[in-house]
Amino acid sequence: MTNVDPLELAKFDEHAHHWWDPTSEFRPLHEINPLRLSWIESHVTLAGKRVLDVGCGGGILSEGMAQRGAKVTGIDLSAAALDVAKLHLLESGLSVDYRLESAEDHAEAHPGAYEVVTCMELLEHVPDPESIVAACAATLAPGGWAFFATINRTPKAYLHAILGAEYLLRLLPRGTHDFGKFIRPAELARWARSHGLEPVALKGLGYNPLTKTYRLIDETAVNYLLAARKAT
Ligand code: SAH
């Protein structure tokens, strides 16, 4: 198990018990969830699909997809986050198969097993994001869809995602993000292509600090989403 930063995992372990508190540092994940779910469903219907959620954490996205009828497997390397995710199923009554496993190991054991793979807000926390993209591609069946979300490496992203979110608005704890690990859309698209995924759609995620609402926008300078499809 090499493609993991233990300091990153420790941060998620430490805060995991707040995961389902919508006023906690996980609030942005709660707030963007309806938006990202409807964006996924603008490309593919989730009901009945075999879905892998890579870096699922406490399960906000996994549960949303299960709610829409997908058969979801969620993997993460934070044991504390997975414990919270499993406990929350008792509350929601939903069913998700949660496993403490790396994307690379899961891909090796389950090649071509999924119709949809999601990997959101994870790539900017790992030492080798391309290896995660490759693993996501490998788990997909032909024609399968991959949905990535991460943060662009631009001055504007530094201002918004780090200075704004961590220091001014205090939406996130300081040190949540490391500018050097942010990823340009062209880099993500290149990794996708080199592992057999064809980029289909790119959208930005806009935050309005006055209304405290998120929406999908065309500008991708800060948070963005990439949809890509495996050849049929
Ligand atoms: N995808 C979820 C959670 C994002 S938070 C969502 O968008 O709602 C980032 C998650 O990535 C955390 O749960 C953290 O434990 C996990 N993570 C960090 N490094 C990882 C790695 N190398 N492999 C798998 N998961 C990792």
Tab-separated table of N, CA and C in Angstrom, residues 114-184:
chain	number	residue	atom	x	y	z
A	114	TYR	N	-17.605	-2.738	-12.860
A	114	TYR	CA	-18.577	-1.666	-12.591
A	114	TYR	C	-19.017	-0.942	-13.864
A	115	GLU	N	-20.242	-0.410	-13.776
A	115	GLU	CA	-20.757	0.405	-14.880
A	115	GLU	C	-20.487	1.888	-14.647
A	116	VAL	N	-20.291	2.221	-13.372
A	116	VAL	CA	-20.013	3.620	-13.007
A	116	VAL	C	-18.964	3.624	-11.903
A	117	VAL	N	-18.006	4.549	-12.006
A	117	VAL	CA	-17.080	4.765	-10.897
A	117	VAL	C	-17.051	6.258	-10.582
A	118	THR	N	-17.112	6.578	-9.286
A	118	THR	CA	-17.023	7.975	-8.878
A	118	THR	C	-15.776	8.145	-8.010
A	119	CYS	N	-15.115	9.266	-8.163
A	119	CYS	CA	-13.902	9.541	-7.397
A	119	CYS	C	-13.889	11.044	-7.147
A	120	MET	N	-14.527	11.445	-6.049
A	120	MET	CA	-14.725	12.880	-5.829
A	120	MET	C	-14.000	13.384	-4.591
A	121	GLU	N	-13.319	14.494	-4.768
A	121	GLU	CA	-12.567	15.177	-3.695
A	121	GLU	C	-11.532	14.243	-3.071
A	122	LEU	N	-10.968	13.366	-3.852
A	122	LEU	CA	-9.920	12.449	-3.385
A	122	LEU	C	-8.572	12.718	-4.052
A	123	LEU	N	-8.582	12.940	-5.371
A	123	LEU	CA	-7.319	12.989	-6.119
A	123	LEU	C	-6.324	14.008	-5.560
A	124	GLU	N	-6.841	15.110	-5.005
A	124	GLU	CA	-5.946	16.164	-4.474
A	124	GLU	C	-5.372	15.800	-3.107
A	125	HIS	N	-5.681	14.581	-2.619
A	125	HIS	CA	-5.144	14.149	-1.319
A	125	HIS	C	-4.169	12.974	-1.426
A	126	VAL	N	-3.864	12.523	-2.640
A	126	VAL	CA	-3.015	11.327	-2.769
A	126	VAL	C	-1.683	11.650	-3.454
A	127	PRO	N	-0.625	10.872	-3.138
A	127	PRO	CA	0.693	11.128	-3.741
A	127	PRO	C	0.701	10.907	-5.255
A	128	ASP	N	-0.013	9.901	-5.744
A	128	ASP	CA	0.021	9.578	-7.171
A	128	ASP	C	-1.396	9.496	-7.732
A	129	PRO	N	-1.978	10.669	-8.051
A	129	PRO	CA	-3.379	10.669	-8.500
A	129	PRO	C	-3.591	9.897	-9.809
A	130	GLU	N	-2.571	9.892	-10.680
A	130	GLU	CA	-2.760	9.170	-11.950
A	130	GLU	C	-3.005	7.685	-11.699
A	131	SER	N	-2.355	7.142	-10.674
A	131	SER	CA	-2.540	5.732	-10.362
A	131	SER	C	-3.989	5.439	-9.933
A	132	ILE	N	-4.619	6.405	-9.267
A	132	ILE	CA	-6.031	6.256	-8.874
A	132	ILE	C	-6.916	6.299	-10.132
A	133	VAL	N	-6.591	7.231	-11.030
A	133	VAL	CA	-7.359	7.335	-12.281
A	133	VAL	C	-7.248	6.019	-13.059
A	134	ALA	N	-6.044	5.464	-13.117
A	134	ALA	CA	-5.829	4.193	-13.820
A	134	ALA	C	-6.653	3.083	-13.174
A	135	ALA	N	-6.676	3.063	-11.838
A	135	ALA	CA	-7.442	2.033	-11.128
A	135	ALA	C	-8.935	2.201	-11.402
A	136	CYS	N	-9.402	3.448	-11.387
A	136	CYS	CA	-10.823	3.701	-11.684
A	136	CYS	C	-11.157	3.154	-13.081
A	137	ALA	N	-10.304	3.456	-14.049
A	137	ALA	CA	-10.538	2.993	-15.423
A	137	ALA	C	-10.578	1.471	-15.477
A	138	ALA	N	-9.672	0.835	-14.737
A	138	ALA	CA	-9.577	-0.629	-14.785
A	138	ALA	C	-10.806	-1.322	-14.188
A	139	THR	N	-11.471	-0.661	-13.241
A	139	THR	CA	-12.648	-1.298	-12.621
A	139	THR	C	-13.882	-1.207	-13.510
A	140	LEU	N	-13.804	-0.380	-14.567
A	140	LEU	CA	-14.988	-0.164	-15.411
A	140	LEU	C	-15.131	-1.209	-16.504
A	141	ALA	N	-16.377	-1.582	-16.746
A	141	ALA	CA	-16.709	-2.414	-17.906
A	141	ALA	C	-16.682	-1.519	-19.151
A	142	PRO	N	-16.584	-2.112	-20.346
A	142	PRO	CA	-16.648	-1.294	-21.567
A	142	PRO	C	-17.919	-0.433	-21.569
A	143	GLY	N	-17.771	0.847	-21.967
A	143	GLY	CA	-18.912	1.759	-21.985
A	143	GLY	C	-19.224	2.375	-20.628
A	144	GLY	N	-18.444	2.004	-19.615
A	144	GLY	CA	-18.688	2.514	-18.259
A	144	GLY	C	-18.309	3.987	-18.119
A	145	TRP	N	-18.896	4.607	-17.112
A	145	TRP	CA	-18.699	6.042	-16.880
A	145	TRP	C	-17.845	6.289	-15.641
A	146	ALA	N	-16.925	7.238	-15.749
A	146	ALA	CA	-16.135	7.675	-14.588
A	146	ALA	C	-16.445	9.144	-14.327
A	147	PHE	N	-16.648	9.473	-13.065
A	147	PHE	CA	-16.910	10.857	-12.665
A	147	PHE	C	-15.896	11.280	-11.619
A	148	PHE	N	-15.092	12.273	-11.976
A	148	PHE	CA	-14.055	12.772	-11.075
A	148	PHE	C	-14.407	14.186	-10.623
A	149	ALA	N	-14.015	14.519	-9.406
A	149	ALA	CA	-14.131	15.909	-8.955
A	149	ALA	C	-12.878	16.236	-8.162
A	150	THR	N	-12.289	17.378	-8.460
A	150	THR	CA	-11.082	17.791	-7.734
A	150	THR	C	-10.930	19.311	-7.835
A	151	ILE	N	-9.746	19.819	-7.552
A	151	ILE	CA	-9.523	21.269	-7.525
A	151	ILE	C	-8.392	21.640	-8.473
A	152	ASN	N	-8.635	22.678	-9.266
A	152	ASN	CA	-7.664	23.149	-10.246
A	152	ASN	C	-6.466	23.829	-9.562
A	153	ARG	N	-5.333	23.812	-10.249
A	153	ARG	CA	-4.130	24.453	-9.705
A	153	ARG	C	-3.937	25.823	-10.358
A	154	THR	N	-4.719	26.790	-9.899
A	154	THR	CA	-4.662	28.150	-10.450
A	154	THR	C	-4.543	29.127	-9.283
A	155	PRO	N	-4.094	30.364	-9.564
A	155	PRO	CA	-4.077	31.378	-8.493
A	155	PRO	C	-5.462	31.558	-7.876
A	156	LYS	N	-6.500	31.497	-8.713
A	156	LYS	CA	-7.869	31.666	-8.202
A	156	LYS	C	-8.246	30.529	-7.240
A	157	ALA	N	-7.779	29.313	-7.547
A	157	ALA	CA	-8.062	28.177	-6.656
A	157	ALA	C	-7.334	28.376	-5.325
A	158	TYR	N	-6.126	28.919	-5.384
A	158	TYR	CA	-5.399	29.203	-4.137
A	158	TYR	C	-6.190	30.196	-3.286
A	159	LEU	N	-6.664	31.259	-3.960
A	159	LEU	CA	-7.443	32.282	-3.254
A	159	LEU	C	-8.735	31.717	-2.666
A	160	HIS	N	-9.472	30.978	-3.479
A	160	HIS	CA	-10.793	30.505	-3.038
A	160	HIS	C	-10.712	29.276	-2.141
A	161	ALA	N	-9.986	28.236	-2.602
A	161	ALA	CA	-10.032	26.948	-1.895
A	161	ALA	C	-9.166	26.966	-0.638
A	162	ILE	N	-8.105	27.767	-0.631
A	162	ILE	CA	-7.242	27.776	0.552
A	162	ILE	C	-7.462	29.057	1.377
A	163	LEU	N	-7.122	30.220	0.822
A	163	LEU	CA	-7.305	31.457	1.617
A	163	LEU	C	-8.759	31.674	1.986
A	164	GLY	N	-9.649	31.544	1.008
A	164	GLY	CA	-11.075	31.799	1.250
A	164	GLY	C	-11.700	30.758	2.156
A	165	ALA	N	-11.613	29.490	1.755
A	165	ALA	CA	-12.340	28.433	2.475
A	165	ALA	C	-11.702	28.093	3.821
A	166	GLU	N	-10.360	28.139	3.901
A	166	GLU	CA	-9.710	27.715	5.151
A	166	GLU	C	-9.434	28.880	6.108
A	167	TYR	N	-9.194	30.084	5.560
A	167	TYR	CA	-8.794	31.190	6.427
A	167	TYR	C	-9.900	32.225	6.626
A	168	LEU	N	-10.545	32.658	5.517
A	168	LEU	CA	-11.539	33.734	5.659
A	168	LEU	C	-12.895	33.202	6.090
A	169	LEU	N	-13.438	32.275	5.321
A	169	LEU	CA	-14.788	31.782	5.631
A	169	LEU	C	-14.758	30.648	6.651
A	170	ARG	N	-13.568	30.046	6.822
A	170	ARG	CA	-13.411	28.919	7.755
A	170	ARG	C	-14.413	27.795	7.496
A	171	LEU	N	-14.633	27.526	6.212
A	171	LEU	CA	-15.507	26.408	5.852
A	171	LEU	C	-14.779	25.098	6.112
A	172	LEU	N	-13.459	25.117	5.981
A	172	LEU	CA	-12.632	23.912	6.128
A	172	LEU	C	-11.520	24.182	7.134
A	173	PRO	N	-11.055	23.136	7.858
A	173	PRO	CA	-9.916	23.333	8.763
A	173	PRO	C	-8.659	23.732	7.975
A	174	ARG	N	-7.817	24.563	8.591
A	174	ARG	CA	-6.555	24.926	7.924
A	174	ARG	C	-5.736	23.674	7.653
A	175	GLY	N	-5.109	23.659	6.489
A	175	GLY	CA	-4.285	22.511	6.143
A	175	GLY	C	-5.067	21.411	5.439
A	176	THR	N	-6.373	21.631	5.198
A	176	THR	CA	-7.154	20.621	4.484
A	176	THR	C	-6.559	20.381	3.100
A	177	HIS	N	-6.206	21.463	2.430
A	177	HIS	CA	-5.707	21.338	1.064
A	177	HIS	C	-4.292	21.873	0.908
A	178	ASP	N	-3.567	21.255	-0.023
A	178	ASP	CA	-2.189	21.612	-0.320
A	178	ASP	C	-2.165	22.033	-1.789
A	179	PHE	N	-1.839	23.301	-2.022
A	179	PHE	CA	-1.924	23.848	-3.382
A	179	PHE	C	-1.153	23.014	-4.402
A	180	GLY	N	0.005	22.517	-3.982
A	180	GLY	CA	0.856	21.759	-4.909
A	180	GLY	C	0.202	20.483	-5.403
A	181	LYS	N	-0.815	20.005	-4.680
A	181	LYS	CA	-1.468	18.755	-5.083
A	181	LYS	C	-2.711	18.990	-5.937
A	182	PHE	N	-3.038	20.251	-6.172
A	182	PHE	CA	-4.178	20.530	-7.035
A	182	PHE	C	-3.834	20.092	-8.460
A	183	ILE	N	-4.867	19.837	-9.243
A	183	ILE	CA	-4.699	19.188	-10.545
A	183	ILE	C	-5.393	20.001	-11.636
A	184	ARG	N	-4.681	20.278	-12.701
A	184	ARG	CA	-5.307	21.017	-13.801
A	184	ARG	C	-6.219	20.078	-14.595
